[in-house]
Structures are given as structure tokens and as C-alpha cells.
Amino acid sequence: MPLTPSYGDRRAGPVVRLYRRTERKLLELLAKTLAPGIGHLAIWARRLLMRLGKFRRDVDTIITATDRELPARLTTALTGAWRDGATAARSDLPGRHNPPDERQLRRLIDDTLATVRATHDHVPRVLESVYRRTVYDALQAEQAGQTGGPVDRARVVQRALHAFARQGITGFIDARGRRYDLVSYVEVTVRSAITRAEVDAYCAQAQADGHDLVIVSDVSGACERCRPFEGQVLSISGTTVGAVSRAASNGRPVAVTVLCSIAEARARGLWHPGCRHTLSVWTPDDPAPPAAVRVPDEVRQARRRQRAVVRRERQRQRVAVVDSAMRNGEAPAMARQGSGEDRPNRDNLPEDIPPSPFDDATSPAEVAAILEQLHPVRVEGFDRPGVSLTVAQEYARAVHDMMTRYPQMQPNVIAIGEVRDPRAHRINARTPSRRSRDGGDWYVEQLLMNEMFAGDYEGWRTSAAQDVASGFHPPGFDRRPVYATIVHEFGHVLDVAGNHGARAEVARTLDRYYQQNYPLQPGEKPQDWMRKFNIWLHQLSEYCFKEEGGLELREALAESFAEVEIRGEDACEPAKVLYQLLLDKARRPQ
């Protein structure tokens, strides 16, 4: 497969969490130190100026602790990205592979570490400037008679800290002159380095295997900086430029024009932060550029709206940190998220669940924005009032895992909203589908979680525990009930991807499997054999059966799919049979 742009979502998380924690600690320190007390104005101001030395030392302590943790986290992120790029190249190239030259990786780690560490010198200056300016503003306001003593003084300080918290610790400028706050600057820097590591590793592996040419994909809505490179062939080493000819495997010569080197293309703007262009090895047998995912305009607009929501949410949380620190010297619970401070939000979840791109999200809206970056879907309703962050994250984790594992699963919309059904109070989620207007394939309209249940993760756990205990759902569904429910819904998506062809085969497939593996024994009565078959079949959860006892084909397929995905080898035998049937019937793009 060609290299695809990851945007660093999966790898950048630990570094971004580190700097969010640092930002929060610095805001808390500033607010606690400046929190005005009672007393004469001059005494208050003198006391704050006397505290300035200790404030500087405390800031330095926080920055030093961050500096100690940074190298390991950054090295892990970039090494993982390098591995991803090299793996993509090896999957594109047949035969044995030579080890790539990894000196570029070491240089990239050192350069990125230096760029991020440069922020550590700027942060103390920004904080001291805010400290002094806030004291000065309070003095000026009270001396001018604009305040009525300590109470109004507190309002002046709070307004100043609110203004600072909304914009964040700013003053960081990238190579293109764009301004960022501390966390955003570090995030953009690390994501850009991750993209570079992936591209460099891909090229290093290709070069180690004797290839020097790569071709850039075509992306709809590309910017002016990278559009000139779309569909162009580039040289990894820079030694091949201009018109060249290469012989295909059938001996036919294929002519191509090499535009420039990878280094020159990058210097001219290709793979800028957020760039969606991909590349693949160019060979005369495969001269076409890699296909790129086409993102509809409405999806791009929705993503921009989501990013705006995320920015506002981060501003709100910074202000909340300041208010709480001024009030009682503690950070609010929503900003602390667990005793590990920078640990991702996994409240009430098993400790052994794998990391995901959504672990770092601080709001359901941010979860939606990340999901839209990762997949060509429109995400709706995650910003509704009352949606639980844990529910949103588990929903997104399941969607991401399923769409990554099964490309034929392509619902257009992932949503939280109203389920219009008289039985809505009993429906956690649904996947309405319909046939195309020409009477051809079926397709899924959307995957919809009922908004009635989107705000109560504890309710999911309680209900799932009861259902598993009664046999209504398989064992294991209560460990991650939201995740299991969404995986079940993706079983329906896979059924639709096969145009419901699996349903007609359910009874025959189960019967054939049982006869082949548990044949009627000599002297065994058919009714006894059938009784054992029914016992075997009822290893499936009760959710797979109608009230009168027969299999509910649609639900049996989806539930079996979810059971195998959740339980793996521990899934019951009938579920494994139906799981394989569902996959076999859906082996086509939707």
C-alpha cells in the first residue's frame, strides 16, 4: 500500500499530553500566586513582588520536569512513525528487503527535540511578563479609583488572567510566520516531524531496495504550495532529474519526467503541516499515482467547524483552571482527568485496552474532530449538551478500529442523535440502510447512537452487566459496553456491504458445519442428534433468537461478528461460523 498521511494522531498523543499538563500546572501556579488577598494596596503589591523570585523558581521546576520527560516520549513517537513508513514501503516492494539507513531518524529526533526545547526558554519570560503586567494593572485601577478595594481588585486580576488563559501561553512562531500558543506549537511541530519520519523512512527503505523514484498522489482541494507536485515523479537521492526511460517487466520502455528531488519538493512546500498528499514507489509497471481519498466539501466544512469547537473548548478549560486555582488552589476535575495528570481519559475502562488517537481528547467535540481527520465520514451530534467524554471516546475507538480493519465498512455518517421509534428507550444504537435508487446495492445511511444513552456511561455498564449475567449478550460485552455495542452495529454494516447475502446462507451454513464436524454416529437417533445441535446452537446469546425460538438472522450475524471481535478465540463455535460467513459475503468494497 502507498504511504498515507497519518497527521500524527496516533503517535503525537504522549508528547501533547505532556505539554497540556505543563500548561495547566503553569496556569495554576500563576493564578495561585496572583490570587489577591485582603489588605492595603501597597502591602499586597509588595508581597507579590517579593514572591516573584520564588515564582521564577517554581516555573523553572515545572519546565525542568517537562524537559526530563520529553526525550523519551518524542523518541518513541518518531521511532514508531519511522517504523510505520518503512513497513508501508516493504508492503509495496516484493521480495527480500535490505535494512534502511536510519541516520536520518537520529538527526530528525535531535532537530525536533531542539525545536521543542526552544520553547522552554520563552515560557518563563511570557509568564513573568503576565505576572508583572497583572500587578501593574491592578495597581493602576485601584489608584485611579476604578475599584473599591480588595474585592474589585480580585475582579481586575481575574479579568487579566482570563484574557491570558483564553489565548494561552503565546509567542511561538513557525517558519511561515504563523503564531501559536505553547501546546498548539508543540503539537504542530511533533506532527510535522512524524510526517517527515514516515516519508523519510518510506524513501530510505525504497532506496535500500534499489528504488530512487516515487510518485505523489492527487488530492482534491490541495493548496497552492503543494498542488504543483500532484502526480509528479520525484527522486529520493536527487541524482535523477528530467526525462528518463525505464523498461517494464515486459520489456516495453516507459518514459517519465522526474520533476525534482524529495528535498527540493519539501523545501518548496510539499508535506507542510496538515498536508494530505501521499506517495508510493514509482515503477514502469505501476506508473500511476496512488489513489487518494476524496473528501466531500461538506465533510471538510464540518471538520473546520469541529476544530473551531475544539479550540473554544480548550479556551474554556484553561479559564476553568484559572478560576479553580484562584478559588481553592486546585485544578478542576475535568482538567485533571485521573491521578496520573497526563494520563488519557479512561475512567471506568479496563486498564489493558490499547492506546488510540482519541485518548488525548478533552471533549466529545474534539473526539469528533479527530475521527473526521482519520476517516472520510461526517460526524454529527458529538457536541450535543450532556454527551459523556468516555462514551464519545469508546464510540470513536470502535468506529476507528472497525473501519481500519474492514475497509468495506463505509458508513457515511457517524452520529449521536434522536432515535425516532416508539421503542427508542430500548434502542442503544442503530444502522438504518436502504437500497440505491437504481435498485442496485444496499448502503448504510448512518450509524446512530441514541442520544438518550450518550451521557451516562455508568448506565451502559450496569445494563451490560445484567445482560451478560442473564445470557442476553455474550461474556465480555460488559467490559466495554459502548465499544461492544458499536462493534455489533458494524456487524450490520458488514451485512449491508454484502447486500444481505449472508442471511440466506445462515441456516445452511450452520447445518453443514455441524454435520461435517459432529456427524450422526452409528446407532444415534436423529432426534438426539438434533437435540445436541440445538444445544450447540444455543451457545449463541439470547439476543440472536426470536421470542418464539428461531434465529433472528440479522441480529445473529451482527451479534456473532461482535462476539468474535470482542472475545477472539474464546468466542463460541456457532459465532465463529457466522462471523466467517459474514466476512465471505462482504468481500467487496461497498
Coordinates of C-alpha atoms in Angstrom, one line a residue:
M1 CA 0.0 0.0 0.0
P2 CA 1.3 3.6 -0.6
L3 CA 2.3 5.7 2.3
T4 CA -0.7 7.5 3.8
P5 CA -0.7 10.8 5.8
S6 CA -1.3 10.0 9.5
Y7 CA -1.3 13.6 10.7
G8 CA 0.5 12.2 13.8
D9 CA -2.8 11.5 15.6
R10 CA -1.7 8.1 16.9
R11 CA 1.9 8.9 17.7
A12 CA 1.8 12.6 18.9
G13 CA -0.5 12.0 21.9
P14 CA 2.0 11.3 24.7
V15 CA 4.0 14.5 23.8
V16 CA 0.9 16.6 23.5
R17 CA -0.4 15.3 26.8
L18 CA 2.9 16.2 28.5
Y19 CA 2.6 19.9 27.3
R20 CA -1.1 20.1 28.2
R21 CA -0.2 19.0 31.7
T22 CA 2.7 21.6 31.8
E23 CA 0.4 24.4 30.6
R24 CA -2.1 23.5 33.2
K25 CA 0.5 23.5 36.0
L26 CA 1.8 26.8 34.9
L27 CA -1.6 28.4 34.8
E28 CA -2.4 27.0 38.2
L29 CA 0.9 28.4 39.6
L30 CA 0.3 31.8 38.1
A31 CA -3.3 32.0 39.4
K32 CA -2.5 30.8 42.9
T33 CA 0.5 33.2 43.2
L34 CA -1.5 36.2 42.0
A35 CA -4.7 35.4 43.8
P36 CA -5.3 38.7 45.7
G37 CA -5.8 38.8 49.4
I38 CA -7.2 41.4 51.7
G39 CA -5.2 44.4 52.9
H40 CA -3.7 47.6 51.8
L41 CA -2.9 48.0 48.1
A42 CA 0.8 48.8 48.7
I43 CA 1.2 45.8 51.0
W44 CA -0.4 43.5 48.5
A45 CA 1.7 44.7 45.7
R46 CA 4.9 44.5 47.7
R47 CA 4.1 41.0 48.8
L48 CA 3.6 39.9 45.2
L49 CA 6.9 41.5 44.1
M50 CA 8.6 39.6 46.9
R51 CA 7.1 36.4 45.6
L52 CA 8.5 36.9 42.1
G53 CA 11.8 35.1 42.8
K54 CA 10.0 32.0 44.1
F55 CA 7.6 32.2 41.2
R56 CA 10.5 32.1 38.8
R57 CA 12.0 29.1 40.6
D58 CA 8.6 27.3 40.6
V59 CA 8.2 27.9 36.8
D60 CA 11.8 26.6 36.3
T61 CA 10.9 23.4 38.3
I62 CA 7.9 22.7 36.1
I63 CA 9.8 23.3 32.9
T64 CA 12.7 21.1 34.1
A65 CA 10.4 18.3 34.9
T66 CA 8.9 18.6 31.4
D67 CA 12.3 18.7 29.8
R68 CA 13.3 15.4 31.5
E69 CA 10.2 13.5 30.2
L70 CA 10.3 15.0 26.6
P71 CA 13.2 12.9 25.0
A72 CA 11.7 9.5 25.8
R73 CA 8.3 10.5 24.6
L74 CA 9.5 12.2 21.4
T75 CA 11.9 9.4 20.6
T76 CA 9.1 6.8 20.9
A77 CA 6.8 8.8 18.7
L78 CA 9.3 9.4 15.9
T79 CA 10.7 5.9 16.0
G80 CA 7.2 4.5 15.7
A81 CA 6.5 6.8 12.8
W82 CA 9.7 5.7 11.1
R83 CA 8.7 2.1 11.6
D84 CA 5.3 2.8 10.0
G85 CA 6.9 4.4 6.9
A86 CA 9.4 1.5 6.5
T87 CA 6.6 -1.0 6.8
A88 CA 4.5 0.7 4.2
A89 CA 7.4 0.7 1.8
R90 CA 8.1 -3.0 2.4
S91 CA 4.4 -3.8 1.6
D92 CA 4.8 -2.0 -1.7
L93 CA 8.0 -3.8 -2.8
P94 CA 8.2 -7.5 -3.5
G95 CA 11.0 -9.8 -2.5
R96 CA 13.6 -9.6 0.2
H97 CA 14.4 -6.2 1.8
N98 CA 17.6 -4.6 3.0
P99 CA 17.7 -2.6 6.2
P100 CA 17.3 1.2 5.6
D101 CA 19.8 3.8 6.7
E102 CA 18.5 5.2 10.0
R103 CA 20.9 8.1 10.4
Q104 CA 18.1 10.4 9.2
L105 CA 15.9 9.3 12.1
R106 CA 18.6 10.2 14.6
R107 CA 19.0 13.6 13.1
L108 CA 15.3 14.2 13.0
I109 CA 14.9 13.3 16.6
D110 CA 17.7 15.7 17.6
D111 CA 16.4 18.5 15.4
T112 CA 12.8 18.1 16.7
L113 CA 14.0 17.9 20.3
A114 CA 15.9 21.1 19.9
T115 CA 12.9 22.9 18.3
V116 CA 10.6 21.9 21.1
R117 CA 13.1 22.6 23.8
A118 CA 13.5 26.1 22.5
T119 CA 10.0 26.9 23.8
H120 CA 11.3 26.2 27.3
D121 CA 13.4 29.4 27.2
H122 CA 10.4 31.5 26.1
V123 CA 7.8 30.3 28.6
P124 CA 9.3 31.9 31.7
R125 CA 9.6 35.3 30.0
V126 CA 6.0 35.2 29.0
L127 CA 4.8 34.2 32.5
E128 CA 6.9 36.8 34.2
S129 CA 5.6 39.5 31.8
V130 CA 2.0 38.5 32.6
Y131 CA 2.7 38.4 36.3
R132 CA 4.2 42.0 36.3
R133 CA 1.5 43.3 34.0
T134 CA -1.3 41.9 36.1
V135 CA 0.1 43.5 39.3
Y136 CA 0.6 46.8 37.5
D137 CA -2.9 46.8 36.0
A138 CA -4.4 46.2 39.5
L139 CA -2.3 49.0 41.0
Q140 CA -3.3 51.4 38.3
A141 CA -7.0 50.6 38.5
E142 CA -7.1 50.9 42.3
Q143 CA -5.0 54.1 42.4
A144 CA -7.2 55.7 39.8
G145 CA -10.3 55.0 41.9
Q146 CA -11.7 52.5 39.5
T147 CA -12.0 49.7 42.1
G148 CA -13.5 49.6 45.5
G149 CA -10.8 47.7 47.4
P150 CA -9.7 44.1 47.6
V151 CA -13.0 42.7 46.2
D152 CA -12.8 44.7 43.0
R153 CA -9.0 44.1 42.9
A154 CA -9.8 40.4 42.6
R155 CA -12.0 41.1 39.6
V156 CA -9.3 43.0 37.9
V157 CA -6.8 40.2 38.4
Q158 CA -9.3 37.6 37.3
R159 CA -10.1 39.5 34.1
A160 CA -6.4 39.7 33.3
L161 CA -5.9 36.0 34.0
H162 CA -9.0 35.1 31.9
A163 CA -7.6 37.1 29.0
F164 CA -4.3 35.3 29.3
A165 CA -5.9 31.9 29.7
R166 CA -8.1 32.3 26.6
Q167 CA -5.1 32.9 24.4
G168 CA -2.8 30.5 26.1
I169 CA 1.0 30.9 26.6
T170 CA 1.7 32.5 23.2
G171 CA 4.5 34.0 21.2
F172 CA 5.6 30.9 19.3
I173 CA 6.1 31.5 15.5
D174 CA 6.7 28.8 12.9
A175 CA 8.8 29.1 9.7
R176 CA 5.8 30.6 7.8
G177 CA 5.2 33.3 10.4
R178 CA 2.1 31.8 12.0
R179 CA 1.6 32.4 15.7
Y180 CA 0.7 29.6 18.1
D181 CA 0.2 29.0 21.8
L182 CA 2.6 26.6 23.6
V183 CA 0.5 23.4 23.2
S184 CA -0.5 24.1 19.6
Y185 CA 3.1 24.9 18.6
V186 CA 4.4 21.7 20.1
E187 CA 1.6 19.7 18.6
V188 CA 2.2 21.1 15.1
T189 CA 6.0 20.6 15.4
V190 CA 5.7 17.0 16.5
R191 CA 3.0 16.1 14.0
S192 CA 5.2 17.6 11.2
A193 CA 8.2 15.6 12.5
I194 CA 6.1 12.4 12.5
T195 CA 5.0 13.0 8.9
R196 CA 8.7 13.6 8.0
A197 CA 9.7 10.4 9.8
E198 CA 7.1 8.4 7.8
V199 CA 8.1 9.9 4.5
D200 CA 11.9 9.6 5.2
A201 CA 11.5 6.0 6.3
Y202 CA 9.5 5.1 3.2
C203 CA 12.1 6.6 1.0
A204 CA 15.0 5.1 2.9
Q205 CA 13.5 1.6 2.6
A206 CA 12.8 2.1 -1.1
Q207 CA 16.4 3.4 -1.6
A208 CA 17.8 0.4 0.3
D209 CA 15.9 -1.9 -2.0
G210 CA 17.3 -0.2 -5.1
H211 CA 14.5 2.3 -6.0
D212 CA 15.1 6.0 -6.4
L213 CA 11.8 7.3 -7.8
V214 CA 8.5 7.9 -6.1
I215 CA 5.2 9.5 -7.3
V216 CA 3.0 11.9 -5.4
S217 CA -0.8 11.5 -5.1
D218 CA -3.5 13.8 -6.3
V219 CA -5.7 15.3 -3.6
S220 CA -8.9 17.3 -4.1
G221 CA -8.7 20.8 -2.6
A222 CA -4.9 20.9 -2.4
C223 CA -3.3 24.2 -1.5
E224 CA -1.2 26.3 -3.9
R225 CA 2.0 25.2 -2.2
C226 CA 1.7 21.5 -2.9
R227 CA -0.6 21.4 -5.9
P228 CA 2.4 21.6 -8.4
F229 CA 3.7 18.3 -7.1
E230 CA 0.5 16.3 -7.7
G231 CA 1.0 13.3 -9.9
Q232 CA 4.7 14.2 -10.3
V233 CA 7.6 11.8 -10.0
L234 CA 10.4 12.8 -7.6
S235 CA 13.9 11.5 -7.0
I236 CA 14.8 10.3 -3.5
S237 CA 18.5 11.0 -4.0
G238 CA 18.2 13.9 -6.3
T239 CA 20.5 12.3 -8.9
T240 CA 17.7 11.5 -11.3
V241 CA 16.1 14.6 -12.8
G242 CA 14.5 15.4 -16.1
A243 CA 13.2 12.9 -18.8
V244 CA 14.2 9.3 -18.2
S245 CA 13.1 5.9 -19.6
R246 CA 12.8 2.7 -17.7
A247 CA 12.0 -0.8 -19.1
A248 CA 8.8 -2.5 -17.7
S249 CA 8.8 -6.2 -16.9
N250 CA 7.5 -7.0 -20.5
G251 CA 10.5 -5.1 -22.0
R252 CA 8.4 -2.1 -23.1
P253 CA 10.2 1.2 -22.3
V254 CA 8.2 3.7 -20.2
A255 CA 9.2 7.4 -20.3
V256 CA 8.7 9.7 -17.3
T257 CA 9.8 13.2 -16.3
V258 CA 11.4 13.5 -12.9
L259 CA 10.4 16.9 -11.5
C260 CA 12.9 17.3 -8.7
S261 CA 14.3 15.7 -5.6
I262 CA 12.3 14.9 -2.4
A263 CA 14.4 17.5 -0.5
E264 CA 13.6 20.3 -3.1
A265 CA 9.9 19.4 -3.1
R266 CA 9.8 19.6 0.7
A267 CA 11.6 22.9 0.7
R268 CA 9.1 24.3 -1.8
G269 CA 6.1 23.4 0.4
L270 CA 5.2 19.7 -0.1
W271 CA 4.2 18.0 3.2
H272 CA 3.6 21.2 5.0
P273 CA 1.7 20.8 8.4
G274 CA -1.6 19.1 7.7
C275 CA -0.7 18.1 4.1
R276 CA -2.8 15.2 2.8
H277 CA -0.5 14.1 -0.1
T278 CA 0.8 10.6 -0.2
L279 CA 3.5 8.9 -2.2
S280 CA 4.4 5.5 -3.5
V281 CA 7.3 3.9 -5.2
W282 CA 7.3 4.6 -9.0
T283 CA 8.0 1.7 -11.3
P284 CA 7.4 1.3 -15.0
D285 CA 4.9 -1.5 -14.2
D286 CA 2.9 0.8 -11.9
P287 CA 3.3 4.4 -13.2
A288 CA 0.0 5.8 -11.9
P289 CA -0.1 8.0 -8.8
P290 CA -1.6 6.5 -5.6
A291 CA -5.4 7.0 -5.3
A292 CA -6.3 9.5 -2.7
V293 CA -9.4 9.5 -0.5
R294 CA -11.9 12.2 -1.9
V295 CA -13.3 14.2 1.0
P296 CA -16.6 15.9 0.1
D297 CA -16.8 19.7 0.6
E298 CA -19.5 19.3 3.3
V299 CA -17.2 17.0 5.3
R300 CA -14.3 19.4 5.1
Q301 CA -16.6 22.2 6.3
A302 CA -17.9 20.1 9.1
R303 CA -14.3 19.4 10.1
R304 CA -13.5 23.1 10.2
R305 CA -16.5 23.7 12.4
Q306 CA -15.4 20.8 14.7
R307 CA -11.9 22.2 15.0
A308 CA -13.4 25.6 16.0
V309 CA -15.5 23.9 18.7
V310 CA -12.3 22.2 20.0
R311 CA -10.4 25.4 20.2
R312 CA -13.2 27.1 22.1
E313 CA -13.4 24.1 24.5
R314 CA -9.7 24.3 25.2
Q315 CA -10.0 28.0 25.9
R316 CA -12.9 27.3 28.3
Q317 CA -10.9 24.7 30.1
R318 CA -7.9 27.0 30.6
V319 CA -10.2 29.6 32.1
A320 CA -11.7 26.9 34.4
V321 CA -8.2 26.0 35.6
V322 CA -7.5 29.7 36.5
D323 CA -10.8 30.1 38.3
S324 CA -10.4 27.0 40.3
A325 CA -6.9 27.8 41.3
M326 CA -7.8 31.3 42.4
R327 CA -10.8 29.9 44.4
N328 CA -9.4 27.0 46.2
G329 CA -5.9 26.2 44.9
E330 CA -7.0 23.1 43.0
A331 CA -7.5 22.3 39.3
P332 CA -11.0 21.3 38.3
A333 CA -11.7 17.6 38.0
M334 CA -12.4 17.9 34.3
A335 CA -8.9 19.3 33.7
R336 CA -7.2 16.8 35.9
Q337 CA -8.6 13.6 34.4
G338 CA -7.2 10.9 36.7
S339 CA -4.4 10.8 39.2
G340 CA -1.7 10.4 36.5
E341 CA -2.4 14.0 35.5
D342 CA -1.4 13.5 31.8
R343 CA -3.0 10.1 31.6
P344 CA -5.6 9.8 28.9
N345 CA -9.3 9.7 29.9
R346 CA -10.1 6.0 30.6
D347 CA -12.5 6.4 33.5
N348 CA -14.1 3.0 34.4
L349 CA -12.4 1.3 31.5
P350 CA -10.2 -1.8 31.6
E351 CA -6.5 -1.0 32.0
D352 CA -5.5 -3.3 29.2
I353 CA -7.2 -1.5 26.3
P354 CA -4.8 -0.5 23.6
P355 CA -3.9 3.2 23.0
S356 CA -6.0 5.1 20.4
P357 CA -5.9 8.5 18.8
F358 CA -8.8 9.6 21.0
D359 CA -7.1 9.2 24.3
D360 CA -6.0 12.8 24.5
A361 CA -9.3 14.4 23.6
T362 CA -10.7 16.7 26.3
S363 CA -14.2 17.0 25.0
P364 CA -16.7 15.0 22.8
A365 CA -16.3 17.7 20.1
E366 CA -12.6 17.1 20.0
V367 CA -13.2 13.3 19.6
A368 CA -15.4 14.1 16.6
A369 CA -12.8 16.3 15.0
I370 CA -10.1 13.6 15.3
L371 CA -12.4 10.9 13.9
E372 CA -13.2 13.1 10.9
Q373 CA -9.5 13.6 10.3
L374 CA -8.9 9.8 10.3
H375 CA -11.7 8.7 8.1
P376 CA -13.9 10.1 5.3
V377 CA -17.0 10.3 7.4
R378 CA -19.2 13.1 8.6
V379 CA -19.5 13.1 12.4
E380 CA -22.6 14.7 13.9
G381 CA -24.1 15.3 17.4
F382 CA -21.0 14.7 19.5
D383 CA -21.2 18.4 20.6
R384 CA -24.7 17.9 22.0
P385 CA -25.1 19.0 25.6
G386 CA -24.6 16.2 28.1
V387 CA -22.6 13.8 25.9
S388 CA -20.1 11.9 28.1
L389 CA -16.5 12.1 27.1
T390 CA -16.0 8.4 27.9
V391 CA -19.0 7.4 25.8
A392 CA -17.8 9.5 22.9
Q393 CA -14.3 8.1 23.1
E394 CA -15.4 4.5 23.2
Y395 CA -17.8 5.1 20.3
A396 CA -15.0 6.6 18.2
R397 CA -12.5 3.9 19.2
A398 CA -14.9 1.2 17.9
V399 CA -15.6 3.1 14.7
H400 CA -11.8 3.7 14.1
D401 CA -10.9 0.0 14.8
M402 CA -13.7 -1.4 12.5
M403 CA -13.2 1.0 9.6
T404 CA -9.4 0.4 9.7
R405 CA -9.8 -3.4 10.0
Y406 CA -12.6 -3.7 7.4
P407 CA -12.3 -1.2 4.5
Q408 CA -15.6 -2.4 3.1
M409 CA -17.3 -0.8 6.1
Q410 CA -18.0 2.7 5.0
P411 CA -21.0 4.4 6.7
N412 CA -21.2 8.0 5.5
V413 CA -22.3 9.5 8.8
I414 CA -21.4 8.7 12.4
A415 CA -23.9 10.4 14.7
I416 CA -25.4 10.9 18.1
G417 CA -29.0 11.9 17.9
E418 CA -32.7 11.2 18.3
V419 CA -33.9 7.7 17.5
R420 CA -37.4 8.1 16.1
D421 CA -39.0 4.9 17.2
P422 CA -41.8 4.0 19.7
R423 CA -39.3 1.7 21.3
A424 CA -36.5 4.3 21.5
H425 CA -36.0 3.8 25.2
R426 CA -34.8 0.2 24.4
I427 CA -32.5 1.1 21.4
N428 CA -28.9 2.0 22.2
A429 CA -27.9 2.4 18.5
R430 CA -29.0 1.5 15.0
T431 CA -27.7 1.4 11.4
P432 CA -30.6 2.3 9.0
S433 CA -29.9 1.2 5.5
R434 CA -31.6 1.5 2.1
R435 CA -31.3 0.4 -1.4
S436 CA -29.8 2.7 -4.0
R437 CA -32.3 4.4 -6.3
D438 CA -31.4 2.3 -9.3
G439 CA -32.3 -0.8 -7.3
G440 CA -28.7 -1.9 -7.1
D441 CA -26.6 -2.2 -3.9
W442 CA -27.7 -1.5 -0.4
Y443 CA -25.9 1.1 1.7
V444 CA -25.9 2.3 5.3
E445 CA -27.3 5.8 5.8
Q446 CA -25.7 6.4 9.1
L447 CA -24.6 4.8 12.3
L448 CA -26.7 6.4 15.0
M449 CA -26.2 6.3 18.8
N450 CA -29.4 7.1 20.8
E451 CA -28.8 10.5 22.5
M452 CA -30.8 9.1 25.4
F453 CA -27.9 7.0 26.4
A454 CA -25.0 9.2 25.3
G455 CA -24.5 10.9 28.6
D456 CA -24.4 8.0 31.1
Y457 CA -21.5 5.6 30.8
E458 CA -22.3 4.1 34.2
G459 CA -25.8 3.2 32.9
W460 CA -24.2 1.3 30.0
R461 CA -22.1 -0.7 32.5
T462 CA -25.0 -1.5 34.7
S463 CA -27.2 -2.6 31.9
A464 CA -24.5 -4.6 30.2
A465 CA -23.6 -6.4 33.4
Q466 CA -27.2 -7.5 33.8
D467 CA -27.5 -8.6 30.1
V468 CA -24.3 -10.7 30.3
A469 CA -25.4 -12.3 33.6
S470 CA -28.7 -13.3 32.0
G471 CA -27.2 -14.6 28.8
F472 CA -28.8 -11.9 26.7
H473 CA -25.3 -10.8 25.5
P474 CA -22.1 -12.9 25.4
P475 CA -19.5 -12.7 28.1
G476 CA -17.1 -9.8 27.8
F477 CA -19.6 -7.3 26.5
D478 CA -19.8 -5.8 29.9
R479 CA -16.1 -4.9 29.9
R480 CA -16.5 -2.2 27.3
P481 CA -20.3 -2.0 26.7
V482 CA -20.3 1.1 24.4
Y483 CA -17.4 -0.4 22.3
A484 CA -19.2 -3.8 22.1
T485 CA -22.5 -2.1 21.0
I486 CA -20.9 -0.2 18.2
V487 CA -18.9 -3.2 17.0
H488 CA -22.3 -5.1 16.9
E489 CA -23.7 -2.2 14.7
F490 CA -20.7 -2.6 12.4
G491 CA -21.8 -6.3 12.0
H492 CA -24.9 -4.8 10.4
V493 CA -22.7 -2.5 8.3
L494 CA -20.8 -5.6 7.1
D495 CA -24.1 -7.4 6.4
V496 CA -25.1 -4.4 4.2
A497 CA -21.7 -4.4 2.5
G498 CA -22.6 -7.9 1.3
N499 CA -26.1 -6.8 0.2
H500 CA -27.6 -9.0 2.9
G501 CA -26.4 -12.1 1.1
A502 CA -25.3 -13.8 4.3
R503 CA -28.8 -14.0 5.7
A504 CA -30.0 -16.6 3.2
E505 CA -27.0 -18.8 4.0
V506 CA -27.2 -18.8 7.8
A507 CA -29.3 -22.0 8.3
R508 CA -27.5 -23.9 5.6
T509 CA -24.0 -22.9 6.8
L510 CA -24.7 -23.8 10.4
D511 CA -26.2 -27.1 9.5
R512 CA -23.4 -28.0 7.1
Y513 CA -20.7 -27.1 9.6
Y514 CA -22.3 -29.2 12.4
Q515 CA -22.8 -32.2 10.1
Q516 CA -19.2 -32.1 9.0
N517 CA -17.8 -31.7 12.5
Y518 CA -20.4 -33.6 14.6
P519 CA -21.8 -36.3 12.2
L520 CA -24.6 -38.6 13.2
Q521 CA -22.9 -41.6 15.0
P522 CA -23.8 -45.2 14.3
G523 CA -26.9 -46.1 16.4
E524 CA -27.6 -42.5 17.3
K525 CA -31.2 -41.4 16.9
P526 CA -31.8 -38.4 14.6
Q527 CA -33.8 -36.6 17.3
D528 CA -31.0 -37.0 19.7
W529 CA -28.5 -35.6 17.2
M530 CA -30.9 -32.7 16.5
R531 CA -31.2 -32.0 20.3
K532 CA -27.4 -31.8 20.6
F533 CA -27.4 -29.5 17.6
N534 CA -29.8 -27.2 19.3
I535 CA -27.7 -27.2 22.5
W536 CA -24.7 -26.3 20.4
L537 CA -26.6 -23.6 18.6
H538 CA -27.8 -22.0 21.8
Q539 CA -24.2 -21.2 22.8
L540 CA -25.1 -18.0 20.9
S541 CA -26.5 -15.3 23.2
E542 CA -30.3 -14.9 23.6
Y543 CA -30.1 -11.7 21.5
C544 CA -29.6 -13.9 18.4
F545 CA -33.0 -15.6 18.8
K546 CA -36.7 -14.5 18.3
E547 CA -39.1 -14.8 21.1
E548 CA -40.6 -17.9 19.6
G549 CA -37.2 -19.6 19.5
G550 CA -36.0 -19.3 15.9
L551 CA -32.8 -17.4 14.9
E552 CA -33.2 -13.7 14.2
L553 CA -30.9 -13.8 11.1
R554 CA -30.0 -10.1 11.0
E555 CA -29.2 -9.9 14.7
A556 CA -27.5 -13.3 14.9
L557 CA -25.0 -12.2 12.2
A558 CA -24.2 -8.9 13.9
E559 CA -24.0 -10.4 17.4
S560 CA -21.7 -13.2 16.2
F561 CA -19.5 -10.7 14.5
A562 CA -19.3 -8.7 17.7
E563 CA -18.6 -11.7 19.8
V564 CA -15.7 -12.8 17.7
E565 CA -14.3 -9.3 17.6
I566 CA -14.6 -8.9 21.4
R567 CA -13.7 -12.4 22.6
G568 CA -11.4 -13.7 19.9
E569 CA -10.6 -17.4 20.3
D570 CA -12.9 -17.6 23.3
A571 CA -16.0 -16.9 21.2
C572 CA -18.4 -19.8 20.9
E573 CA -18.2 -22.1 17.8
P574 CA -21.5 -21.0 16.2
A575 CA -20.5 -17.4 16.4
K576 CA -17.2 -18.1 14.6
V577 CA -19.1 -19.9 11.8
L578 CA -21.4 -16.9 11.3
Y579 CA -18.6 -14.5 11.6
Q580 CA -16.7 -16.2 8.7
L581 CA -19.9 -16.3 6.6
L582 CA -20.4 -12.6 7.1
L583 CA -16.8 -11.9 6.0
D584 CA -17.0 -14.2 3.0
K585 CA -20.2 -12.5 1.7
A586 CA -18.9 -9.0 2.2
R587 CA -15.5 -9.3 0.4
R588 CA -16.2 -6.4 -1.9
P589 CA -16.0 -2.6 -1.5
Q590 CA -19.3 -1.1 -0.5

